[in-house]
CSV table of C-alpha atoms and ligand atoms in Angstrom, one decimal:
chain,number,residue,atom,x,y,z
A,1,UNK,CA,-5.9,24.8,-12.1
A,2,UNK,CA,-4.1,25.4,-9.1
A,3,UNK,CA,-0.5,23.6,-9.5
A,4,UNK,CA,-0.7,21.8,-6.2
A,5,UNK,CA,-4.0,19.8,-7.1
A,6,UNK,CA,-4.4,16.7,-6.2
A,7,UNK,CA,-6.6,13.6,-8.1
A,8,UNK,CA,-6.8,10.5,-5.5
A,9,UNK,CA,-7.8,7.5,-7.6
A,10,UNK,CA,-9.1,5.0,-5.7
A,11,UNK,CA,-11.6,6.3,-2.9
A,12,UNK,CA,-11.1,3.5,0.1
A,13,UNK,CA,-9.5,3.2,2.7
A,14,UNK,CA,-6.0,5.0,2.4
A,15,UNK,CA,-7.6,6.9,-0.9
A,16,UNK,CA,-10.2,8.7,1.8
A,17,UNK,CA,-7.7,9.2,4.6
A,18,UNK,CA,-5.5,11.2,2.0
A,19,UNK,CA,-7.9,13.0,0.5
A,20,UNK,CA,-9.7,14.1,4.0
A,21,UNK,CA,-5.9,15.4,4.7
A,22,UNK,CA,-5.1,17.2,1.7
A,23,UNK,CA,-8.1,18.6,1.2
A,24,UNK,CA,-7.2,20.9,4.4
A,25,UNK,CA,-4.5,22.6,2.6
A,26,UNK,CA,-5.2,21.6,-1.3
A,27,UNK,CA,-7.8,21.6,-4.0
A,28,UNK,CA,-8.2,17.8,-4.1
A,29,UNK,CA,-10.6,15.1,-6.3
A,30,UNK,CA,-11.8,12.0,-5.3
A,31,UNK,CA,-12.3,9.6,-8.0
A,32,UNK,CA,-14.0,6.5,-8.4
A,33,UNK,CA,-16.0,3.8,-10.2
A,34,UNK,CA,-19.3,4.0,-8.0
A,35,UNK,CA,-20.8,7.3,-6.7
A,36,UNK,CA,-20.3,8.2,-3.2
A,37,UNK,CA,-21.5,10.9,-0.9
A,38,UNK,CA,-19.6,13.7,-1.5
A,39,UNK,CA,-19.5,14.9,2.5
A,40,UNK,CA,-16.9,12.0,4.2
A,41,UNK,CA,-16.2,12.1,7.7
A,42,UNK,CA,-12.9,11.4,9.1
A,43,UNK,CA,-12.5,9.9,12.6
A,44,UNK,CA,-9.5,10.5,14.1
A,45,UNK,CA,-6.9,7.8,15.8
A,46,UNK,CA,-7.9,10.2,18.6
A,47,UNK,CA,-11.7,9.3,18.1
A,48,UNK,CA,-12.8,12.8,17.2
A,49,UNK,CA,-14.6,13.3,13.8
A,50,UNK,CA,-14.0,16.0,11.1
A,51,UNK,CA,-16.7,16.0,8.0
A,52,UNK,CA,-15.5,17.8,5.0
A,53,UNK,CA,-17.2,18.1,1.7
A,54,UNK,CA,-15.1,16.3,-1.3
A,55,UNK,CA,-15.1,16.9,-4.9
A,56,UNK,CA,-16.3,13.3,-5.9
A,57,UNK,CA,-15.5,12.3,-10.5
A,58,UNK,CA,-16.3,9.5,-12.0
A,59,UNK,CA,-13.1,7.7,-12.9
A,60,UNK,CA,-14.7,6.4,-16.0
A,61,UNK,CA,-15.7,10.0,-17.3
A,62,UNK,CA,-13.0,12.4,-16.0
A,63,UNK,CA,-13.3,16.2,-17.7
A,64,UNK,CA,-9.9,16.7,-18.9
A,65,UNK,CA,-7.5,17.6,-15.4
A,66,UNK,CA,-3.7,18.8,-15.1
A,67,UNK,CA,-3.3,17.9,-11.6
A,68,UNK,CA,0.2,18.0,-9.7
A,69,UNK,CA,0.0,14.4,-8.2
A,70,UNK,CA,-2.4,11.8,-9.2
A,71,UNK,CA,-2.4,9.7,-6.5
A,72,UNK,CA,-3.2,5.7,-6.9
A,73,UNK,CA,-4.8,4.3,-4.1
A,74,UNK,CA,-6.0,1.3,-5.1
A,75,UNK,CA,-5.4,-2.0,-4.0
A,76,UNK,CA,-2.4,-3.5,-6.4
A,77,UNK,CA,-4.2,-6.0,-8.7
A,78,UNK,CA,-6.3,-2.9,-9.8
A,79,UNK,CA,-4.1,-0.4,-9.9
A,80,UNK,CA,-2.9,-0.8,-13.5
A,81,UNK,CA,-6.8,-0.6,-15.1
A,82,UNK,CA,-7.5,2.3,-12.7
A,83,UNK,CA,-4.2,3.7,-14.2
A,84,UNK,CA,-5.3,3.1,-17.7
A,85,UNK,CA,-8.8,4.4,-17.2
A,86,UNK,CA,-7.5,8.1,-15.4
A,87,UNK,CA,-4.6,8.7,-18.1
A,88,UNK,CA,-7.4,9.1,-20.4
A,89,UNK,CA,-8.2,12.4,-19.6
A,90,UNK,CA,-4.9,13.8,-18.0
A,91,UNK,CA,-1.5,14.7,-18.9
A,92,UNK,CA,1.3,12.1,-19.5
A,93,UNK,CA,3.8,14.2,-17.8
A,94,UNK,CA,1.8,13.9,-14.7
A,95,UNK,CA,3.8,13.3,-11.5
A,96,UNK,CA,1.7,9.3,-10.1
A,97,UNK,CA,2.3,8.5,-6.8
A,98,UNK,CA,1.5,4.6,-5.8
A,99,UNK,CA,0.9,4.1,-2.6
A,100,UNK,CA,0.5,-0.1,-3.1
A,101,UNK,CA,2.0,-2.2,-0.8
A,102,UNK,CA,4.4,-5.2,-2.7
A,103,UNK,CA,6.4,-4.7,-5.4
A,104,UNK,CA,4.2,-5.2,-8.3
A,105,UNK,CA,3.0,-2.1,-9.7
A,106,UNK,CA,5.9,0.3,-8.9
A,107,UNK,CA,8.0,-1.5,-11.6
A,108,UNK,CA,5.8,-2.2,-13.9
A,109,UNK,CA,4.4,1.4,-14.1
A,110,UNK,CA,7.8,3.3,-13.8
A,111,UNK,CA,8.2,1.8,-16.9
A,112,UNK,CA,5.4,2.5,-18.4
A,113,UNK,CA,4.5,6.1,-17.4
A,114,UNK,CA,5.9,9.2,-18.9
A,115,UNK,CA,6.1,11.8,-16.1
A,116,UNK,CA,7.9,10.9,-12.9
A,117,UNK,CA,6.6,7.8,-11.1
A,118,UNK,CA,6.6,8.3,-6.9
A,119,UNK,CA,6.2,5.5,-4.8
A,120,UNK,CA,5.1,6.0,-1.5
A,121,UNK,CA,5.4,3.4,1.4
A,122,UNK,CA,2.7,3.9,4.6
A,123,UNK,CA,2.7,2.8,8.2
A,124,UNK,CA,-0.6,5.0,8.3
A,125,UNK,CA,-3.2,2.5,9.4
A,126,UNK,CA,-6.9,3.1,8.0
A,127,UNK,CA,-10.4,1.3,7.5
A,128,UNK,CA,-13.7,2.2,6.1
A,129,UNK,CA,-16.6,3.1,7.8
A,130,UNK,CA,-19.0,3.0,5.0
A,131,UNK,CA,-20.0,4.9,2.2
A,132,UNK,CA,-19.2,8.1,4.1
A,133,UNK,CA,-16.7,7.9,6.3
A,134,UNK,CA,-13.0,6.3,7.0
A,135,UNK,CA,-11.2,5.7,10.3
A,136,UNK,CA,-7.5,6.4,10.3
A,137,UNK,CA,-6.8,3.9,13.1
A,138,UNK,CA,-3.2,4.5,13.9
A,139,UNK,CA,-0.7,6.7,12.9
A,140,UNK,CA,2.3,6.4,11.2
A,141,UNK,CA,4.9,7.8,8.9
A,142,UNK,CA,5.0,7.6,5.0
A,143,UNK,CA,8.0,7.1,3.1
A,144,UNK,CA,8.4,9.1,-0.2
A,145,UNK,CA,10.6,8.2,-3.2
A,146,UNK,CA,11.1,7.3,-6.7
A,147,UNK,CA,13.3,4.1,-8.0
A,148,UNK,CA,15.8,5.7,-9.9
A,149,UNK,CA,16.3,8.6,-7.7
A,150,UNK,CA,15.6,11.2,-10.3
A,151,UNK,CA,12.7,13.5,-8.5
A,152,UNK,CA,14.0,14.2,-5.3
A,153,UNK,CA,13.0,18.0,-5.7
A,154,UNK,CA,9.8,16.5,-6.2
A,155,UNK,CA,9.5,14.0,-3.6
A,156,UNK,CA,10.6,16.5,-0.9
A,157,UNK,CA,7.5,18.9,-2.1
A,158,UNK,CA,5.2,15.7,-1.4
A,159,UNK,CA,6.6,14.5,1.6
A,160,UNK,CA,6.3,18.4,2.6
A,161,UNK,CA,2.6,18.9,1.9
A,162,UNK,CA,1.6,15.5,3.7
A,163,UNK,CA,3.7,16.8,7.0
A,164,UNK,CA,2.2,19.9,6.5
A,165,UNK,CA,-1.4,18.3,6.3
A,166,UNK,CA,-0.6,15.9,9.6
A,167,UNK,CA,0.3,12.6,8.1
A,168,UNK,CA,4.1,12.6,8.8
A,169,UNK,CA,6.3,12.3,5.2
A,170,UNK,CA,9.8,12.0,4.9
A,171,UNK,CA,11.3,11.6,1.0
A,172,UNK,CA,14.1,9.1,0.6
A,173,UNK,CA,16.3,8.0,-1.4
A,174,UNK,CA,16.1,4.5,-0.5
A,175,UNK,CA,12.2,3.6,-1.8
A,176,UNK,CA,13.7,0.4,-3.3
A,177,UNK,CA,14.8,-1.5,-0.4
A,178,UNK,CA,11.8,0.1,2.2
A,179,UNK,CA,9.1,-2.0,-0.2
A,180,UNK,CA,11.2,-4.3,-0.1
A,181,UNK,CA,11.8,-4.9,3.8
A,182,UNK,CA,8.0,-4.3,4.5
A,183,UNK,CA,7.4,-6.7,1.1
A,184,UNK,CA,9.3,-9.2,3.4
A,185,UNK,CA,6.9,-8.6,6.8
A,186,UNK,CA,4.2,-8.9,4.5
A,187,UNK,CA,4.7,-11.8,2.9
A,188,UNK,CA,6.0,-13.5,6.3
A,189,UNK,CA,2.7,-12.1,8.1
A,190,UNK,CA,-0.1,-12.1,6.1
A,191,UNK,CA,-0.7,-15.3,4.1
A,192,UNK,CA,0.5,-17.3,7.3
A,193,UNK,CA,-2.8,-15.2,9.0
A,194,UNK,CA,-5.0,-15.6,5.9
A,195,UNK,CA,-4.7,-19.2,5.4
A,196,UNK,CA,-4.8,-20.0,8.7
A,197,UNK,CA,-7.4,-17.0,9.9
A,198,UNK,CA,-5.7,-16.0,12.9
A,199,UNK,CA,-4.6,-12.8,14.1
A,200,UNK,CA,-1.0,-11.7,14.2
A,201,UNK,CA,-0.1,-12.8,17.6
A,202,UNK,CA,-1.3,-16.4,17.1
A,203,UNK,CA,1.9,-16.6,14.2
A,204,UNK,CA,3.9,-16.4,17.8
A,205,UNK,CA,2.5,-19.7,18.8
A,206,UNK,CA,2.8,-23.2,17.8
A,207,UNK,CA,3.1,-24.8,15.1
A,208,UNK,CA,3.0,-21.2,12.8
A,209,UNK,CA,6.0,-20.0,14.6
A,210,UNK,CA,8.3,-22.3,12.9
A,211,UNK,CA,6.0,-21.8,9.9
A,212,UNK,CA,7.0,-17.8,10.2
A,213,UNK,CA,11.0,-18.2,10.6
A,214,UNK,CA,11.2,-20.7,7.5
A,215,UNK,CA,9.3,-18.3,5.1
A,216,UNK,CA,11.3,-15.4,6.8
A,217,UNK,CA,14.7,-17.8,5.8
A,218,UNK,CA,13.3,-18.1,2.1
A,219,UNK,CA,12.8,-14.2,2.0
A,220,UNK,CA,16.1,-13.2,3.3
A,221,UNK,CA,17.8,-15.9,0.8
A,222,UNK,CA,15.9,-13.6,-1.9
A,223,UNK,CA,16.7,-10.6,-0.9
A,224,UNK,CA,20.6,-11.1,-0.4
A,225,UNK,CA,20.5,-12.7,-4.1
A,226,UNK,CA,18.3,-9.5,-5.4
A,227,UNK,CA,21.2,-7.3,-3.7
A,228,UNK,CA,18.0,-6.1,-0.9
A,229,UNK,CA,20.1,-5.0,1.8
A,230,UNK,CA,19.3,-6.4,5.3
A,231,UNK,CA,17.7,-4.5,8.3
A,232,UNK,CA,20.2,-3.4,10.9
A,233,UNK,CA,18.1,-5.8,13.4
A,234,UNK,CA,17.8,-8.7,10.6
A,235,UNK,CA,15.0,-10.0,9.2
A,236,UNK,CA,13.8,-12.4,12.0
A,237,UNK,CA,14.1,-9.4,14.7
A,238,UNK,CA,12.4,-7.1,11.6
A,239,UNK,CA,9.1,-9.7,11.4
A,240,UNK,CA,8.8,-11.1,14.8
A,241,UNK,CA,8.8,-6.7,16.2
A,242,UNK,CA,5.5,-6.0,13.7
A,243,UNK,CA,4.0,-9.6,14.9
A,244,UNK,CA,4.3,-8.8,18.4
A,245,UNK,CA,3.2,-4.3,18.0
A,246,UNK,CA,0.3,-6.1,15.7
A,247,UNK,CA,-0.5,-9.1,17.7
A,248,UNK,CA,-3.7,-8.2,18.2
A,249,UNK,CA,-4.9,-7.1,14.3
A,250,UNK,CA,-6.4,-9.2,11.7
A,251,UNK,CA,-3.9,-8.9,8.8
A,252,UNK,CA,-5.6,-6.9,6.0
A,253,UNK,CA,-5.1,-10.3,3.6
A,254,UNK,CA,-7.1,-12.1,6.3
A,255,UNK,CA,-9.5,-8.9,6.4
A,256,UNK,CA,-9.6,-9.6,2.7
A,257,UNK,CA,-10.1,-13.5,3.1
A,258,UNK,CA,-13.2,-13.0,5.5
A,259,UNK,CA,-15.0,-11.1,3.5
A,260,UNK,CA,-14.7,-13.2,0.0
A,261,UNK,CA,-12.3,-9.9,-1.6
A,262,UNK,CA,-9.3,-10.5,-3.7
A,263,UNK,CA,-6.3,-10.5,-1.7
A,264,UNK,CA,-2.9,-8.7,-2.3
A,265,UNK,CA,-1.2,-12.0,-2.3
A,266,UNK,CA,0.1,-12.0,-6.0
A,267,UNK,CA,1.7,-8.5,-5.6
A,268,UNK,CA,3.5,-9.5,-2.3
A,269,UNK,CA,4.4,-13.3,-3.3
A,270,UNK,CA,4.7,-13.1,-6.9
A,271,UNK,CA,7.7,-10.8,-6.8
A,272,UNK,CA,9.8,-13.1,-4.2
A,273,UNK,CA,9.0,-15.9,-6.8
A,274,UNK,CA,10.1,-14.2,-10.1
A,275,UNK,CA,13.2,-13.3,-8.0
A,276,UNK,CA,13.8,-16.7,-6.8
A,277,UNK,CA,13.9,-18.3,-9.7
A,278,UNK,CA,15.6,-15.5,-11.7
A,279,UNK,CA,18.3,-17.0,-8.7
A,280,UNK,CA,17.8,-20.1,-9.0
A,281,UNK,CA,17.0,-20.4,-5.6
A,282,UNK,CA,14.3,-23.1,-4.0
A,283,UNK,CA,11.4,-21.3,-2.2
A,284,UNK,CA,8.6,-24.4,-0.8
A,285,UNK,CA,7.1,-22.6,1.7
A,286,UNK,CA,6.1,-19.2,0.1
A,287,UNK,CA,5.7,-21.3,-3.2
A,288,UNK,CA,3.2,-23.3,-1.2
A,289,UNK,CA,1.4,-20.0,0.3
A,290,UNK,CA,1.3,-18.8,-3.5
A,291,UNK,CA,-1.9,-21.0,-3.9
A,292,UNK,CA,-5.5,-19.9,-3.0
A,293,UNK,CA,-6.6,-19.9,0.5
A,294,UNK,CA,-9.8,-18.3,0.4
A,295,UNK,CA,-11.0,-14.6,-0.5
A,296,UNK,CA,-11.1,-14.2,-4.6
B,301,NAP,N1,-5.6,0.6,4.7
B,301,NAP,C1,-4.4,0.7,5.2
B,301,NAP,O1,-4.3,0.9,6.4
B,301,NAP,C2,-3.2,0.6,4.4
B,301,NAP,C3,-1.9,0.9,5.0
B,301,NAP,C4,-0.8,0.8,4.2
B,301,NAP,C5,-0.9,0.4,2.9
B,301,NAP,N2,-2.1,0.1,2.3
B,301,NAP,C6,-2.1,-0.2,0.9
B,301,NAP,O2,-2.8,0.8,0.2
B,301,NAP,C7,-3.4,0.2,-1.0
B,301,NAP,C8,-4.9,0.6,-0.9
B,301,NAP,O3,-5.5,0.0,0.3
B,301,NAP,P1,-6.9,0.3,0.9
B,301,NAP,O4,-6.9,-0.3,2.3
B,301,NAP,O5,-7.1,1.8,0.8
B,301,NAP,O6,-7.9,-0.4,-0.1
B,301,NAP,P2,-9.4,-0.3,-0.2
B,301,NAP,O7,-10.0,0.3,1.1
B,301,NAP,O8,-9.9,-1.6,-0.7
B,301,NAP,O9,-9.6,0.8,-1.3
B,301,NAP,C9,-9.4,0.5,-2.7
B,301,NAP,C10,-10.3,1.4,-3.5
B,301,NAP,O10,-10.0,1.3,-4.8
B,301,NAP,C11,-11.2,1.4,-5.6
B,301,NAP,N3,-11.0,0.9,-6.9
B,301,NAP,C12,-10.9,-0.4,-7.3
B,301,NAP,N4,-10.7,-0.4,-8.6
B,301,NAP,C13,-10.7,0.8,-9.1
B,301,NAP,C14,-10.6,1.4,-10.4
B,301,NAP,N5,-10.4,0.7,-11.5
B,301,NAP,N6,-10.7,2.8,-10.5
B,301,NAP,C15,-10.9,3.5,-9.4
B,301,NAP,N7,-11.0,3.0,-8.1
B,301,NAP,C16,-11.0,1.7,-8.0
B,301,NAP,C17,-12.2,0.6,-4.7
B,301,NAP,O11,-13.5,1.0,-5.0
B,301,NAP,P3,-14.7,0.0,-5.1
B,301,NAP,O12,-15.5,0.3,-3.9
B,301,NAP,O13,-15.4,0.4,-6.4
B,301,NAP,O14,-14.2,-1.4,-5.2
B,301,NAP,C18,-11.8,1.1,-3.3
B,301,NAP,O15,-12.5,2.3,-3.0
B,301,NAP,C19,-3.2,-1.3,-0.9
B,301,NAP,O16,-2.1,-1.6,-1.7
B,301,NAP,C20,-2.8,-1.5,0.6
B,301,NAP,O17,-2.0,-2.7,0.7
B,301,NAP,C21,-3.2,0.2,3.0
């Protein structure tokens, strides 16, 4: 097998967009627990449409692989089973990349996995379009790292080959506190949106916008406990820039909300929480937005 395959676990949104990229330069696999057609079209932020034809494996019943990357690209409360099911058939020295937003799975599975653990943060922004297709619906720039900087080498070859295949990469060595600063937009954005079911903008508006500073006041208590270094801008100028270049989106929670899926709120809320009261610290309002709103 060539050594710069690539397995993509989880074949939605960002799972496809990846795949569709790679493929251009790399022998790539799809994997996932439902059959789908093998020839996915990629529309372009541009609006043009490339079809390519993708090697498509049933997670549950993966042939043995040695790929470079296996890449996990489902949402967070199912990445650890999809996890469990691929290292079945592959190598435990395999490099994983998680590309989850939160901060859930990156721990728990750098500890757990033998070969080097990447953790990617996106900005890319993508939806389906079916069974056959995906829409990569704004561009953006992906951050590539591990926790304990020990893969750099590594991390630079990723971040090369995504660059390389149009999806700008840059590895860091600063993964930590980047999932951690867009943890904190998250968690200020998106349960405020689901709960509510408004779009971004709306948070701007009364009565959310108080609604948005406190939770943004509990998060940046948090983070200066957890030793999370602040943004240059701080955290009110960090949340209030995404609301207003987002104003017009339905966060993906409240994407998740509408249409009765699980929501990523336990992998975005839950680790503020367990920090907080590893601190001792008093959180009301995102303890309050840790209850269900909706969605599964
Ligand atoms: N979409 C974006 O623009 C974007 C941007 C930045 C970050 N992210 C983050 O990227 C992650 C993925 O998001 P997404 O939007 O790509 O989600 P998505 O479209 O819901 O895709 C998740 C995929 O995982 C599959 N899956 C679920 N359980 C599985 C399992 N056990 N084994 C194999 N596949 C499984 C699902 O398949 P089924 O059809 O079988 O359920 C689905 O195809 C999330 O953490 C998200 O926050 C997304």
């Amino acid at each position: 097998m060539s050594p710069s395959t690539h397995l993509v676990v989880g074949p939605g949104a960002v799972g496809r967009l990846l795949a569709l990229h790679l493929a251009a330069q790399a022998p790539v696999m799809l994997a996932g627990r439902r059959p789908l057609p093998v020839r996915q079209t990629l529309t372009t932020p541009e609006g043009e449409s490339r079809t390519r034809q993708l090697v498509w494996l049933d997670v549950g019943h993966l042939p043995p692989l040695s790929p470079a990357f296996l890449h996990l690209t489902t949402k967070a409360y199912a990445t650890e089973e999809a996890y469990e099911t691929a290292m079945r058939s592959i190598p435990a020295s395999t490099a994983l990349v998680l590309w989850q937003n939160g901060y859930s799975v990156q721990p728990l599975l750098a500890g757990r996995h033998e070969g080097p653990v990447l953790c990617a943060s996106t900005t890319e922004g993508a939806w389906l379009a079916g069974d056959d297709g995906v829409v990569h619906a704004g561009r953006g720039v992906t951050y590539v790292g591990d926790l304990d900087n020990r893969h750099a080498g590594l991390c630079r070859i990723l971040a090369g080959s995504l660059t390389r295949v149009g999806l700008e990469a840059h590895a860091v060595d600063d993964i930590r506190t980047r999932l951690w600063h867009k943890l904190a937009i998250n968690a200020a954005i998106n349960p405020l949106a689901a709960r509510f079911r408004i779009r971004n903008g709306q948070l701007r508006d009364r009565p959310f916008r108080v609604m948005v500073d406190r939770v943004i006041n509990e998060v940046a208590a948090i983070m200066e406990a957890e030793g999370i270094a602040a943004p240059d801008m701080g955290w009110h100028r960090l949340v209030w820039n995404v609301v207003e270049a987002t104003a017009n989106n339905r966060a993906s929670m409240l994407q998740d909300v509408l249409a009765n899926r699980p929501t990523e709120r336990e992998a975005i809320l839950r680790p503020l929480l367990d920090a907080a009261s590893r601190h001792g610290l008093v959180s009301p309002c995102l303890a309050g937005l840790d209850a269900p709103f909706g969605g599964k």
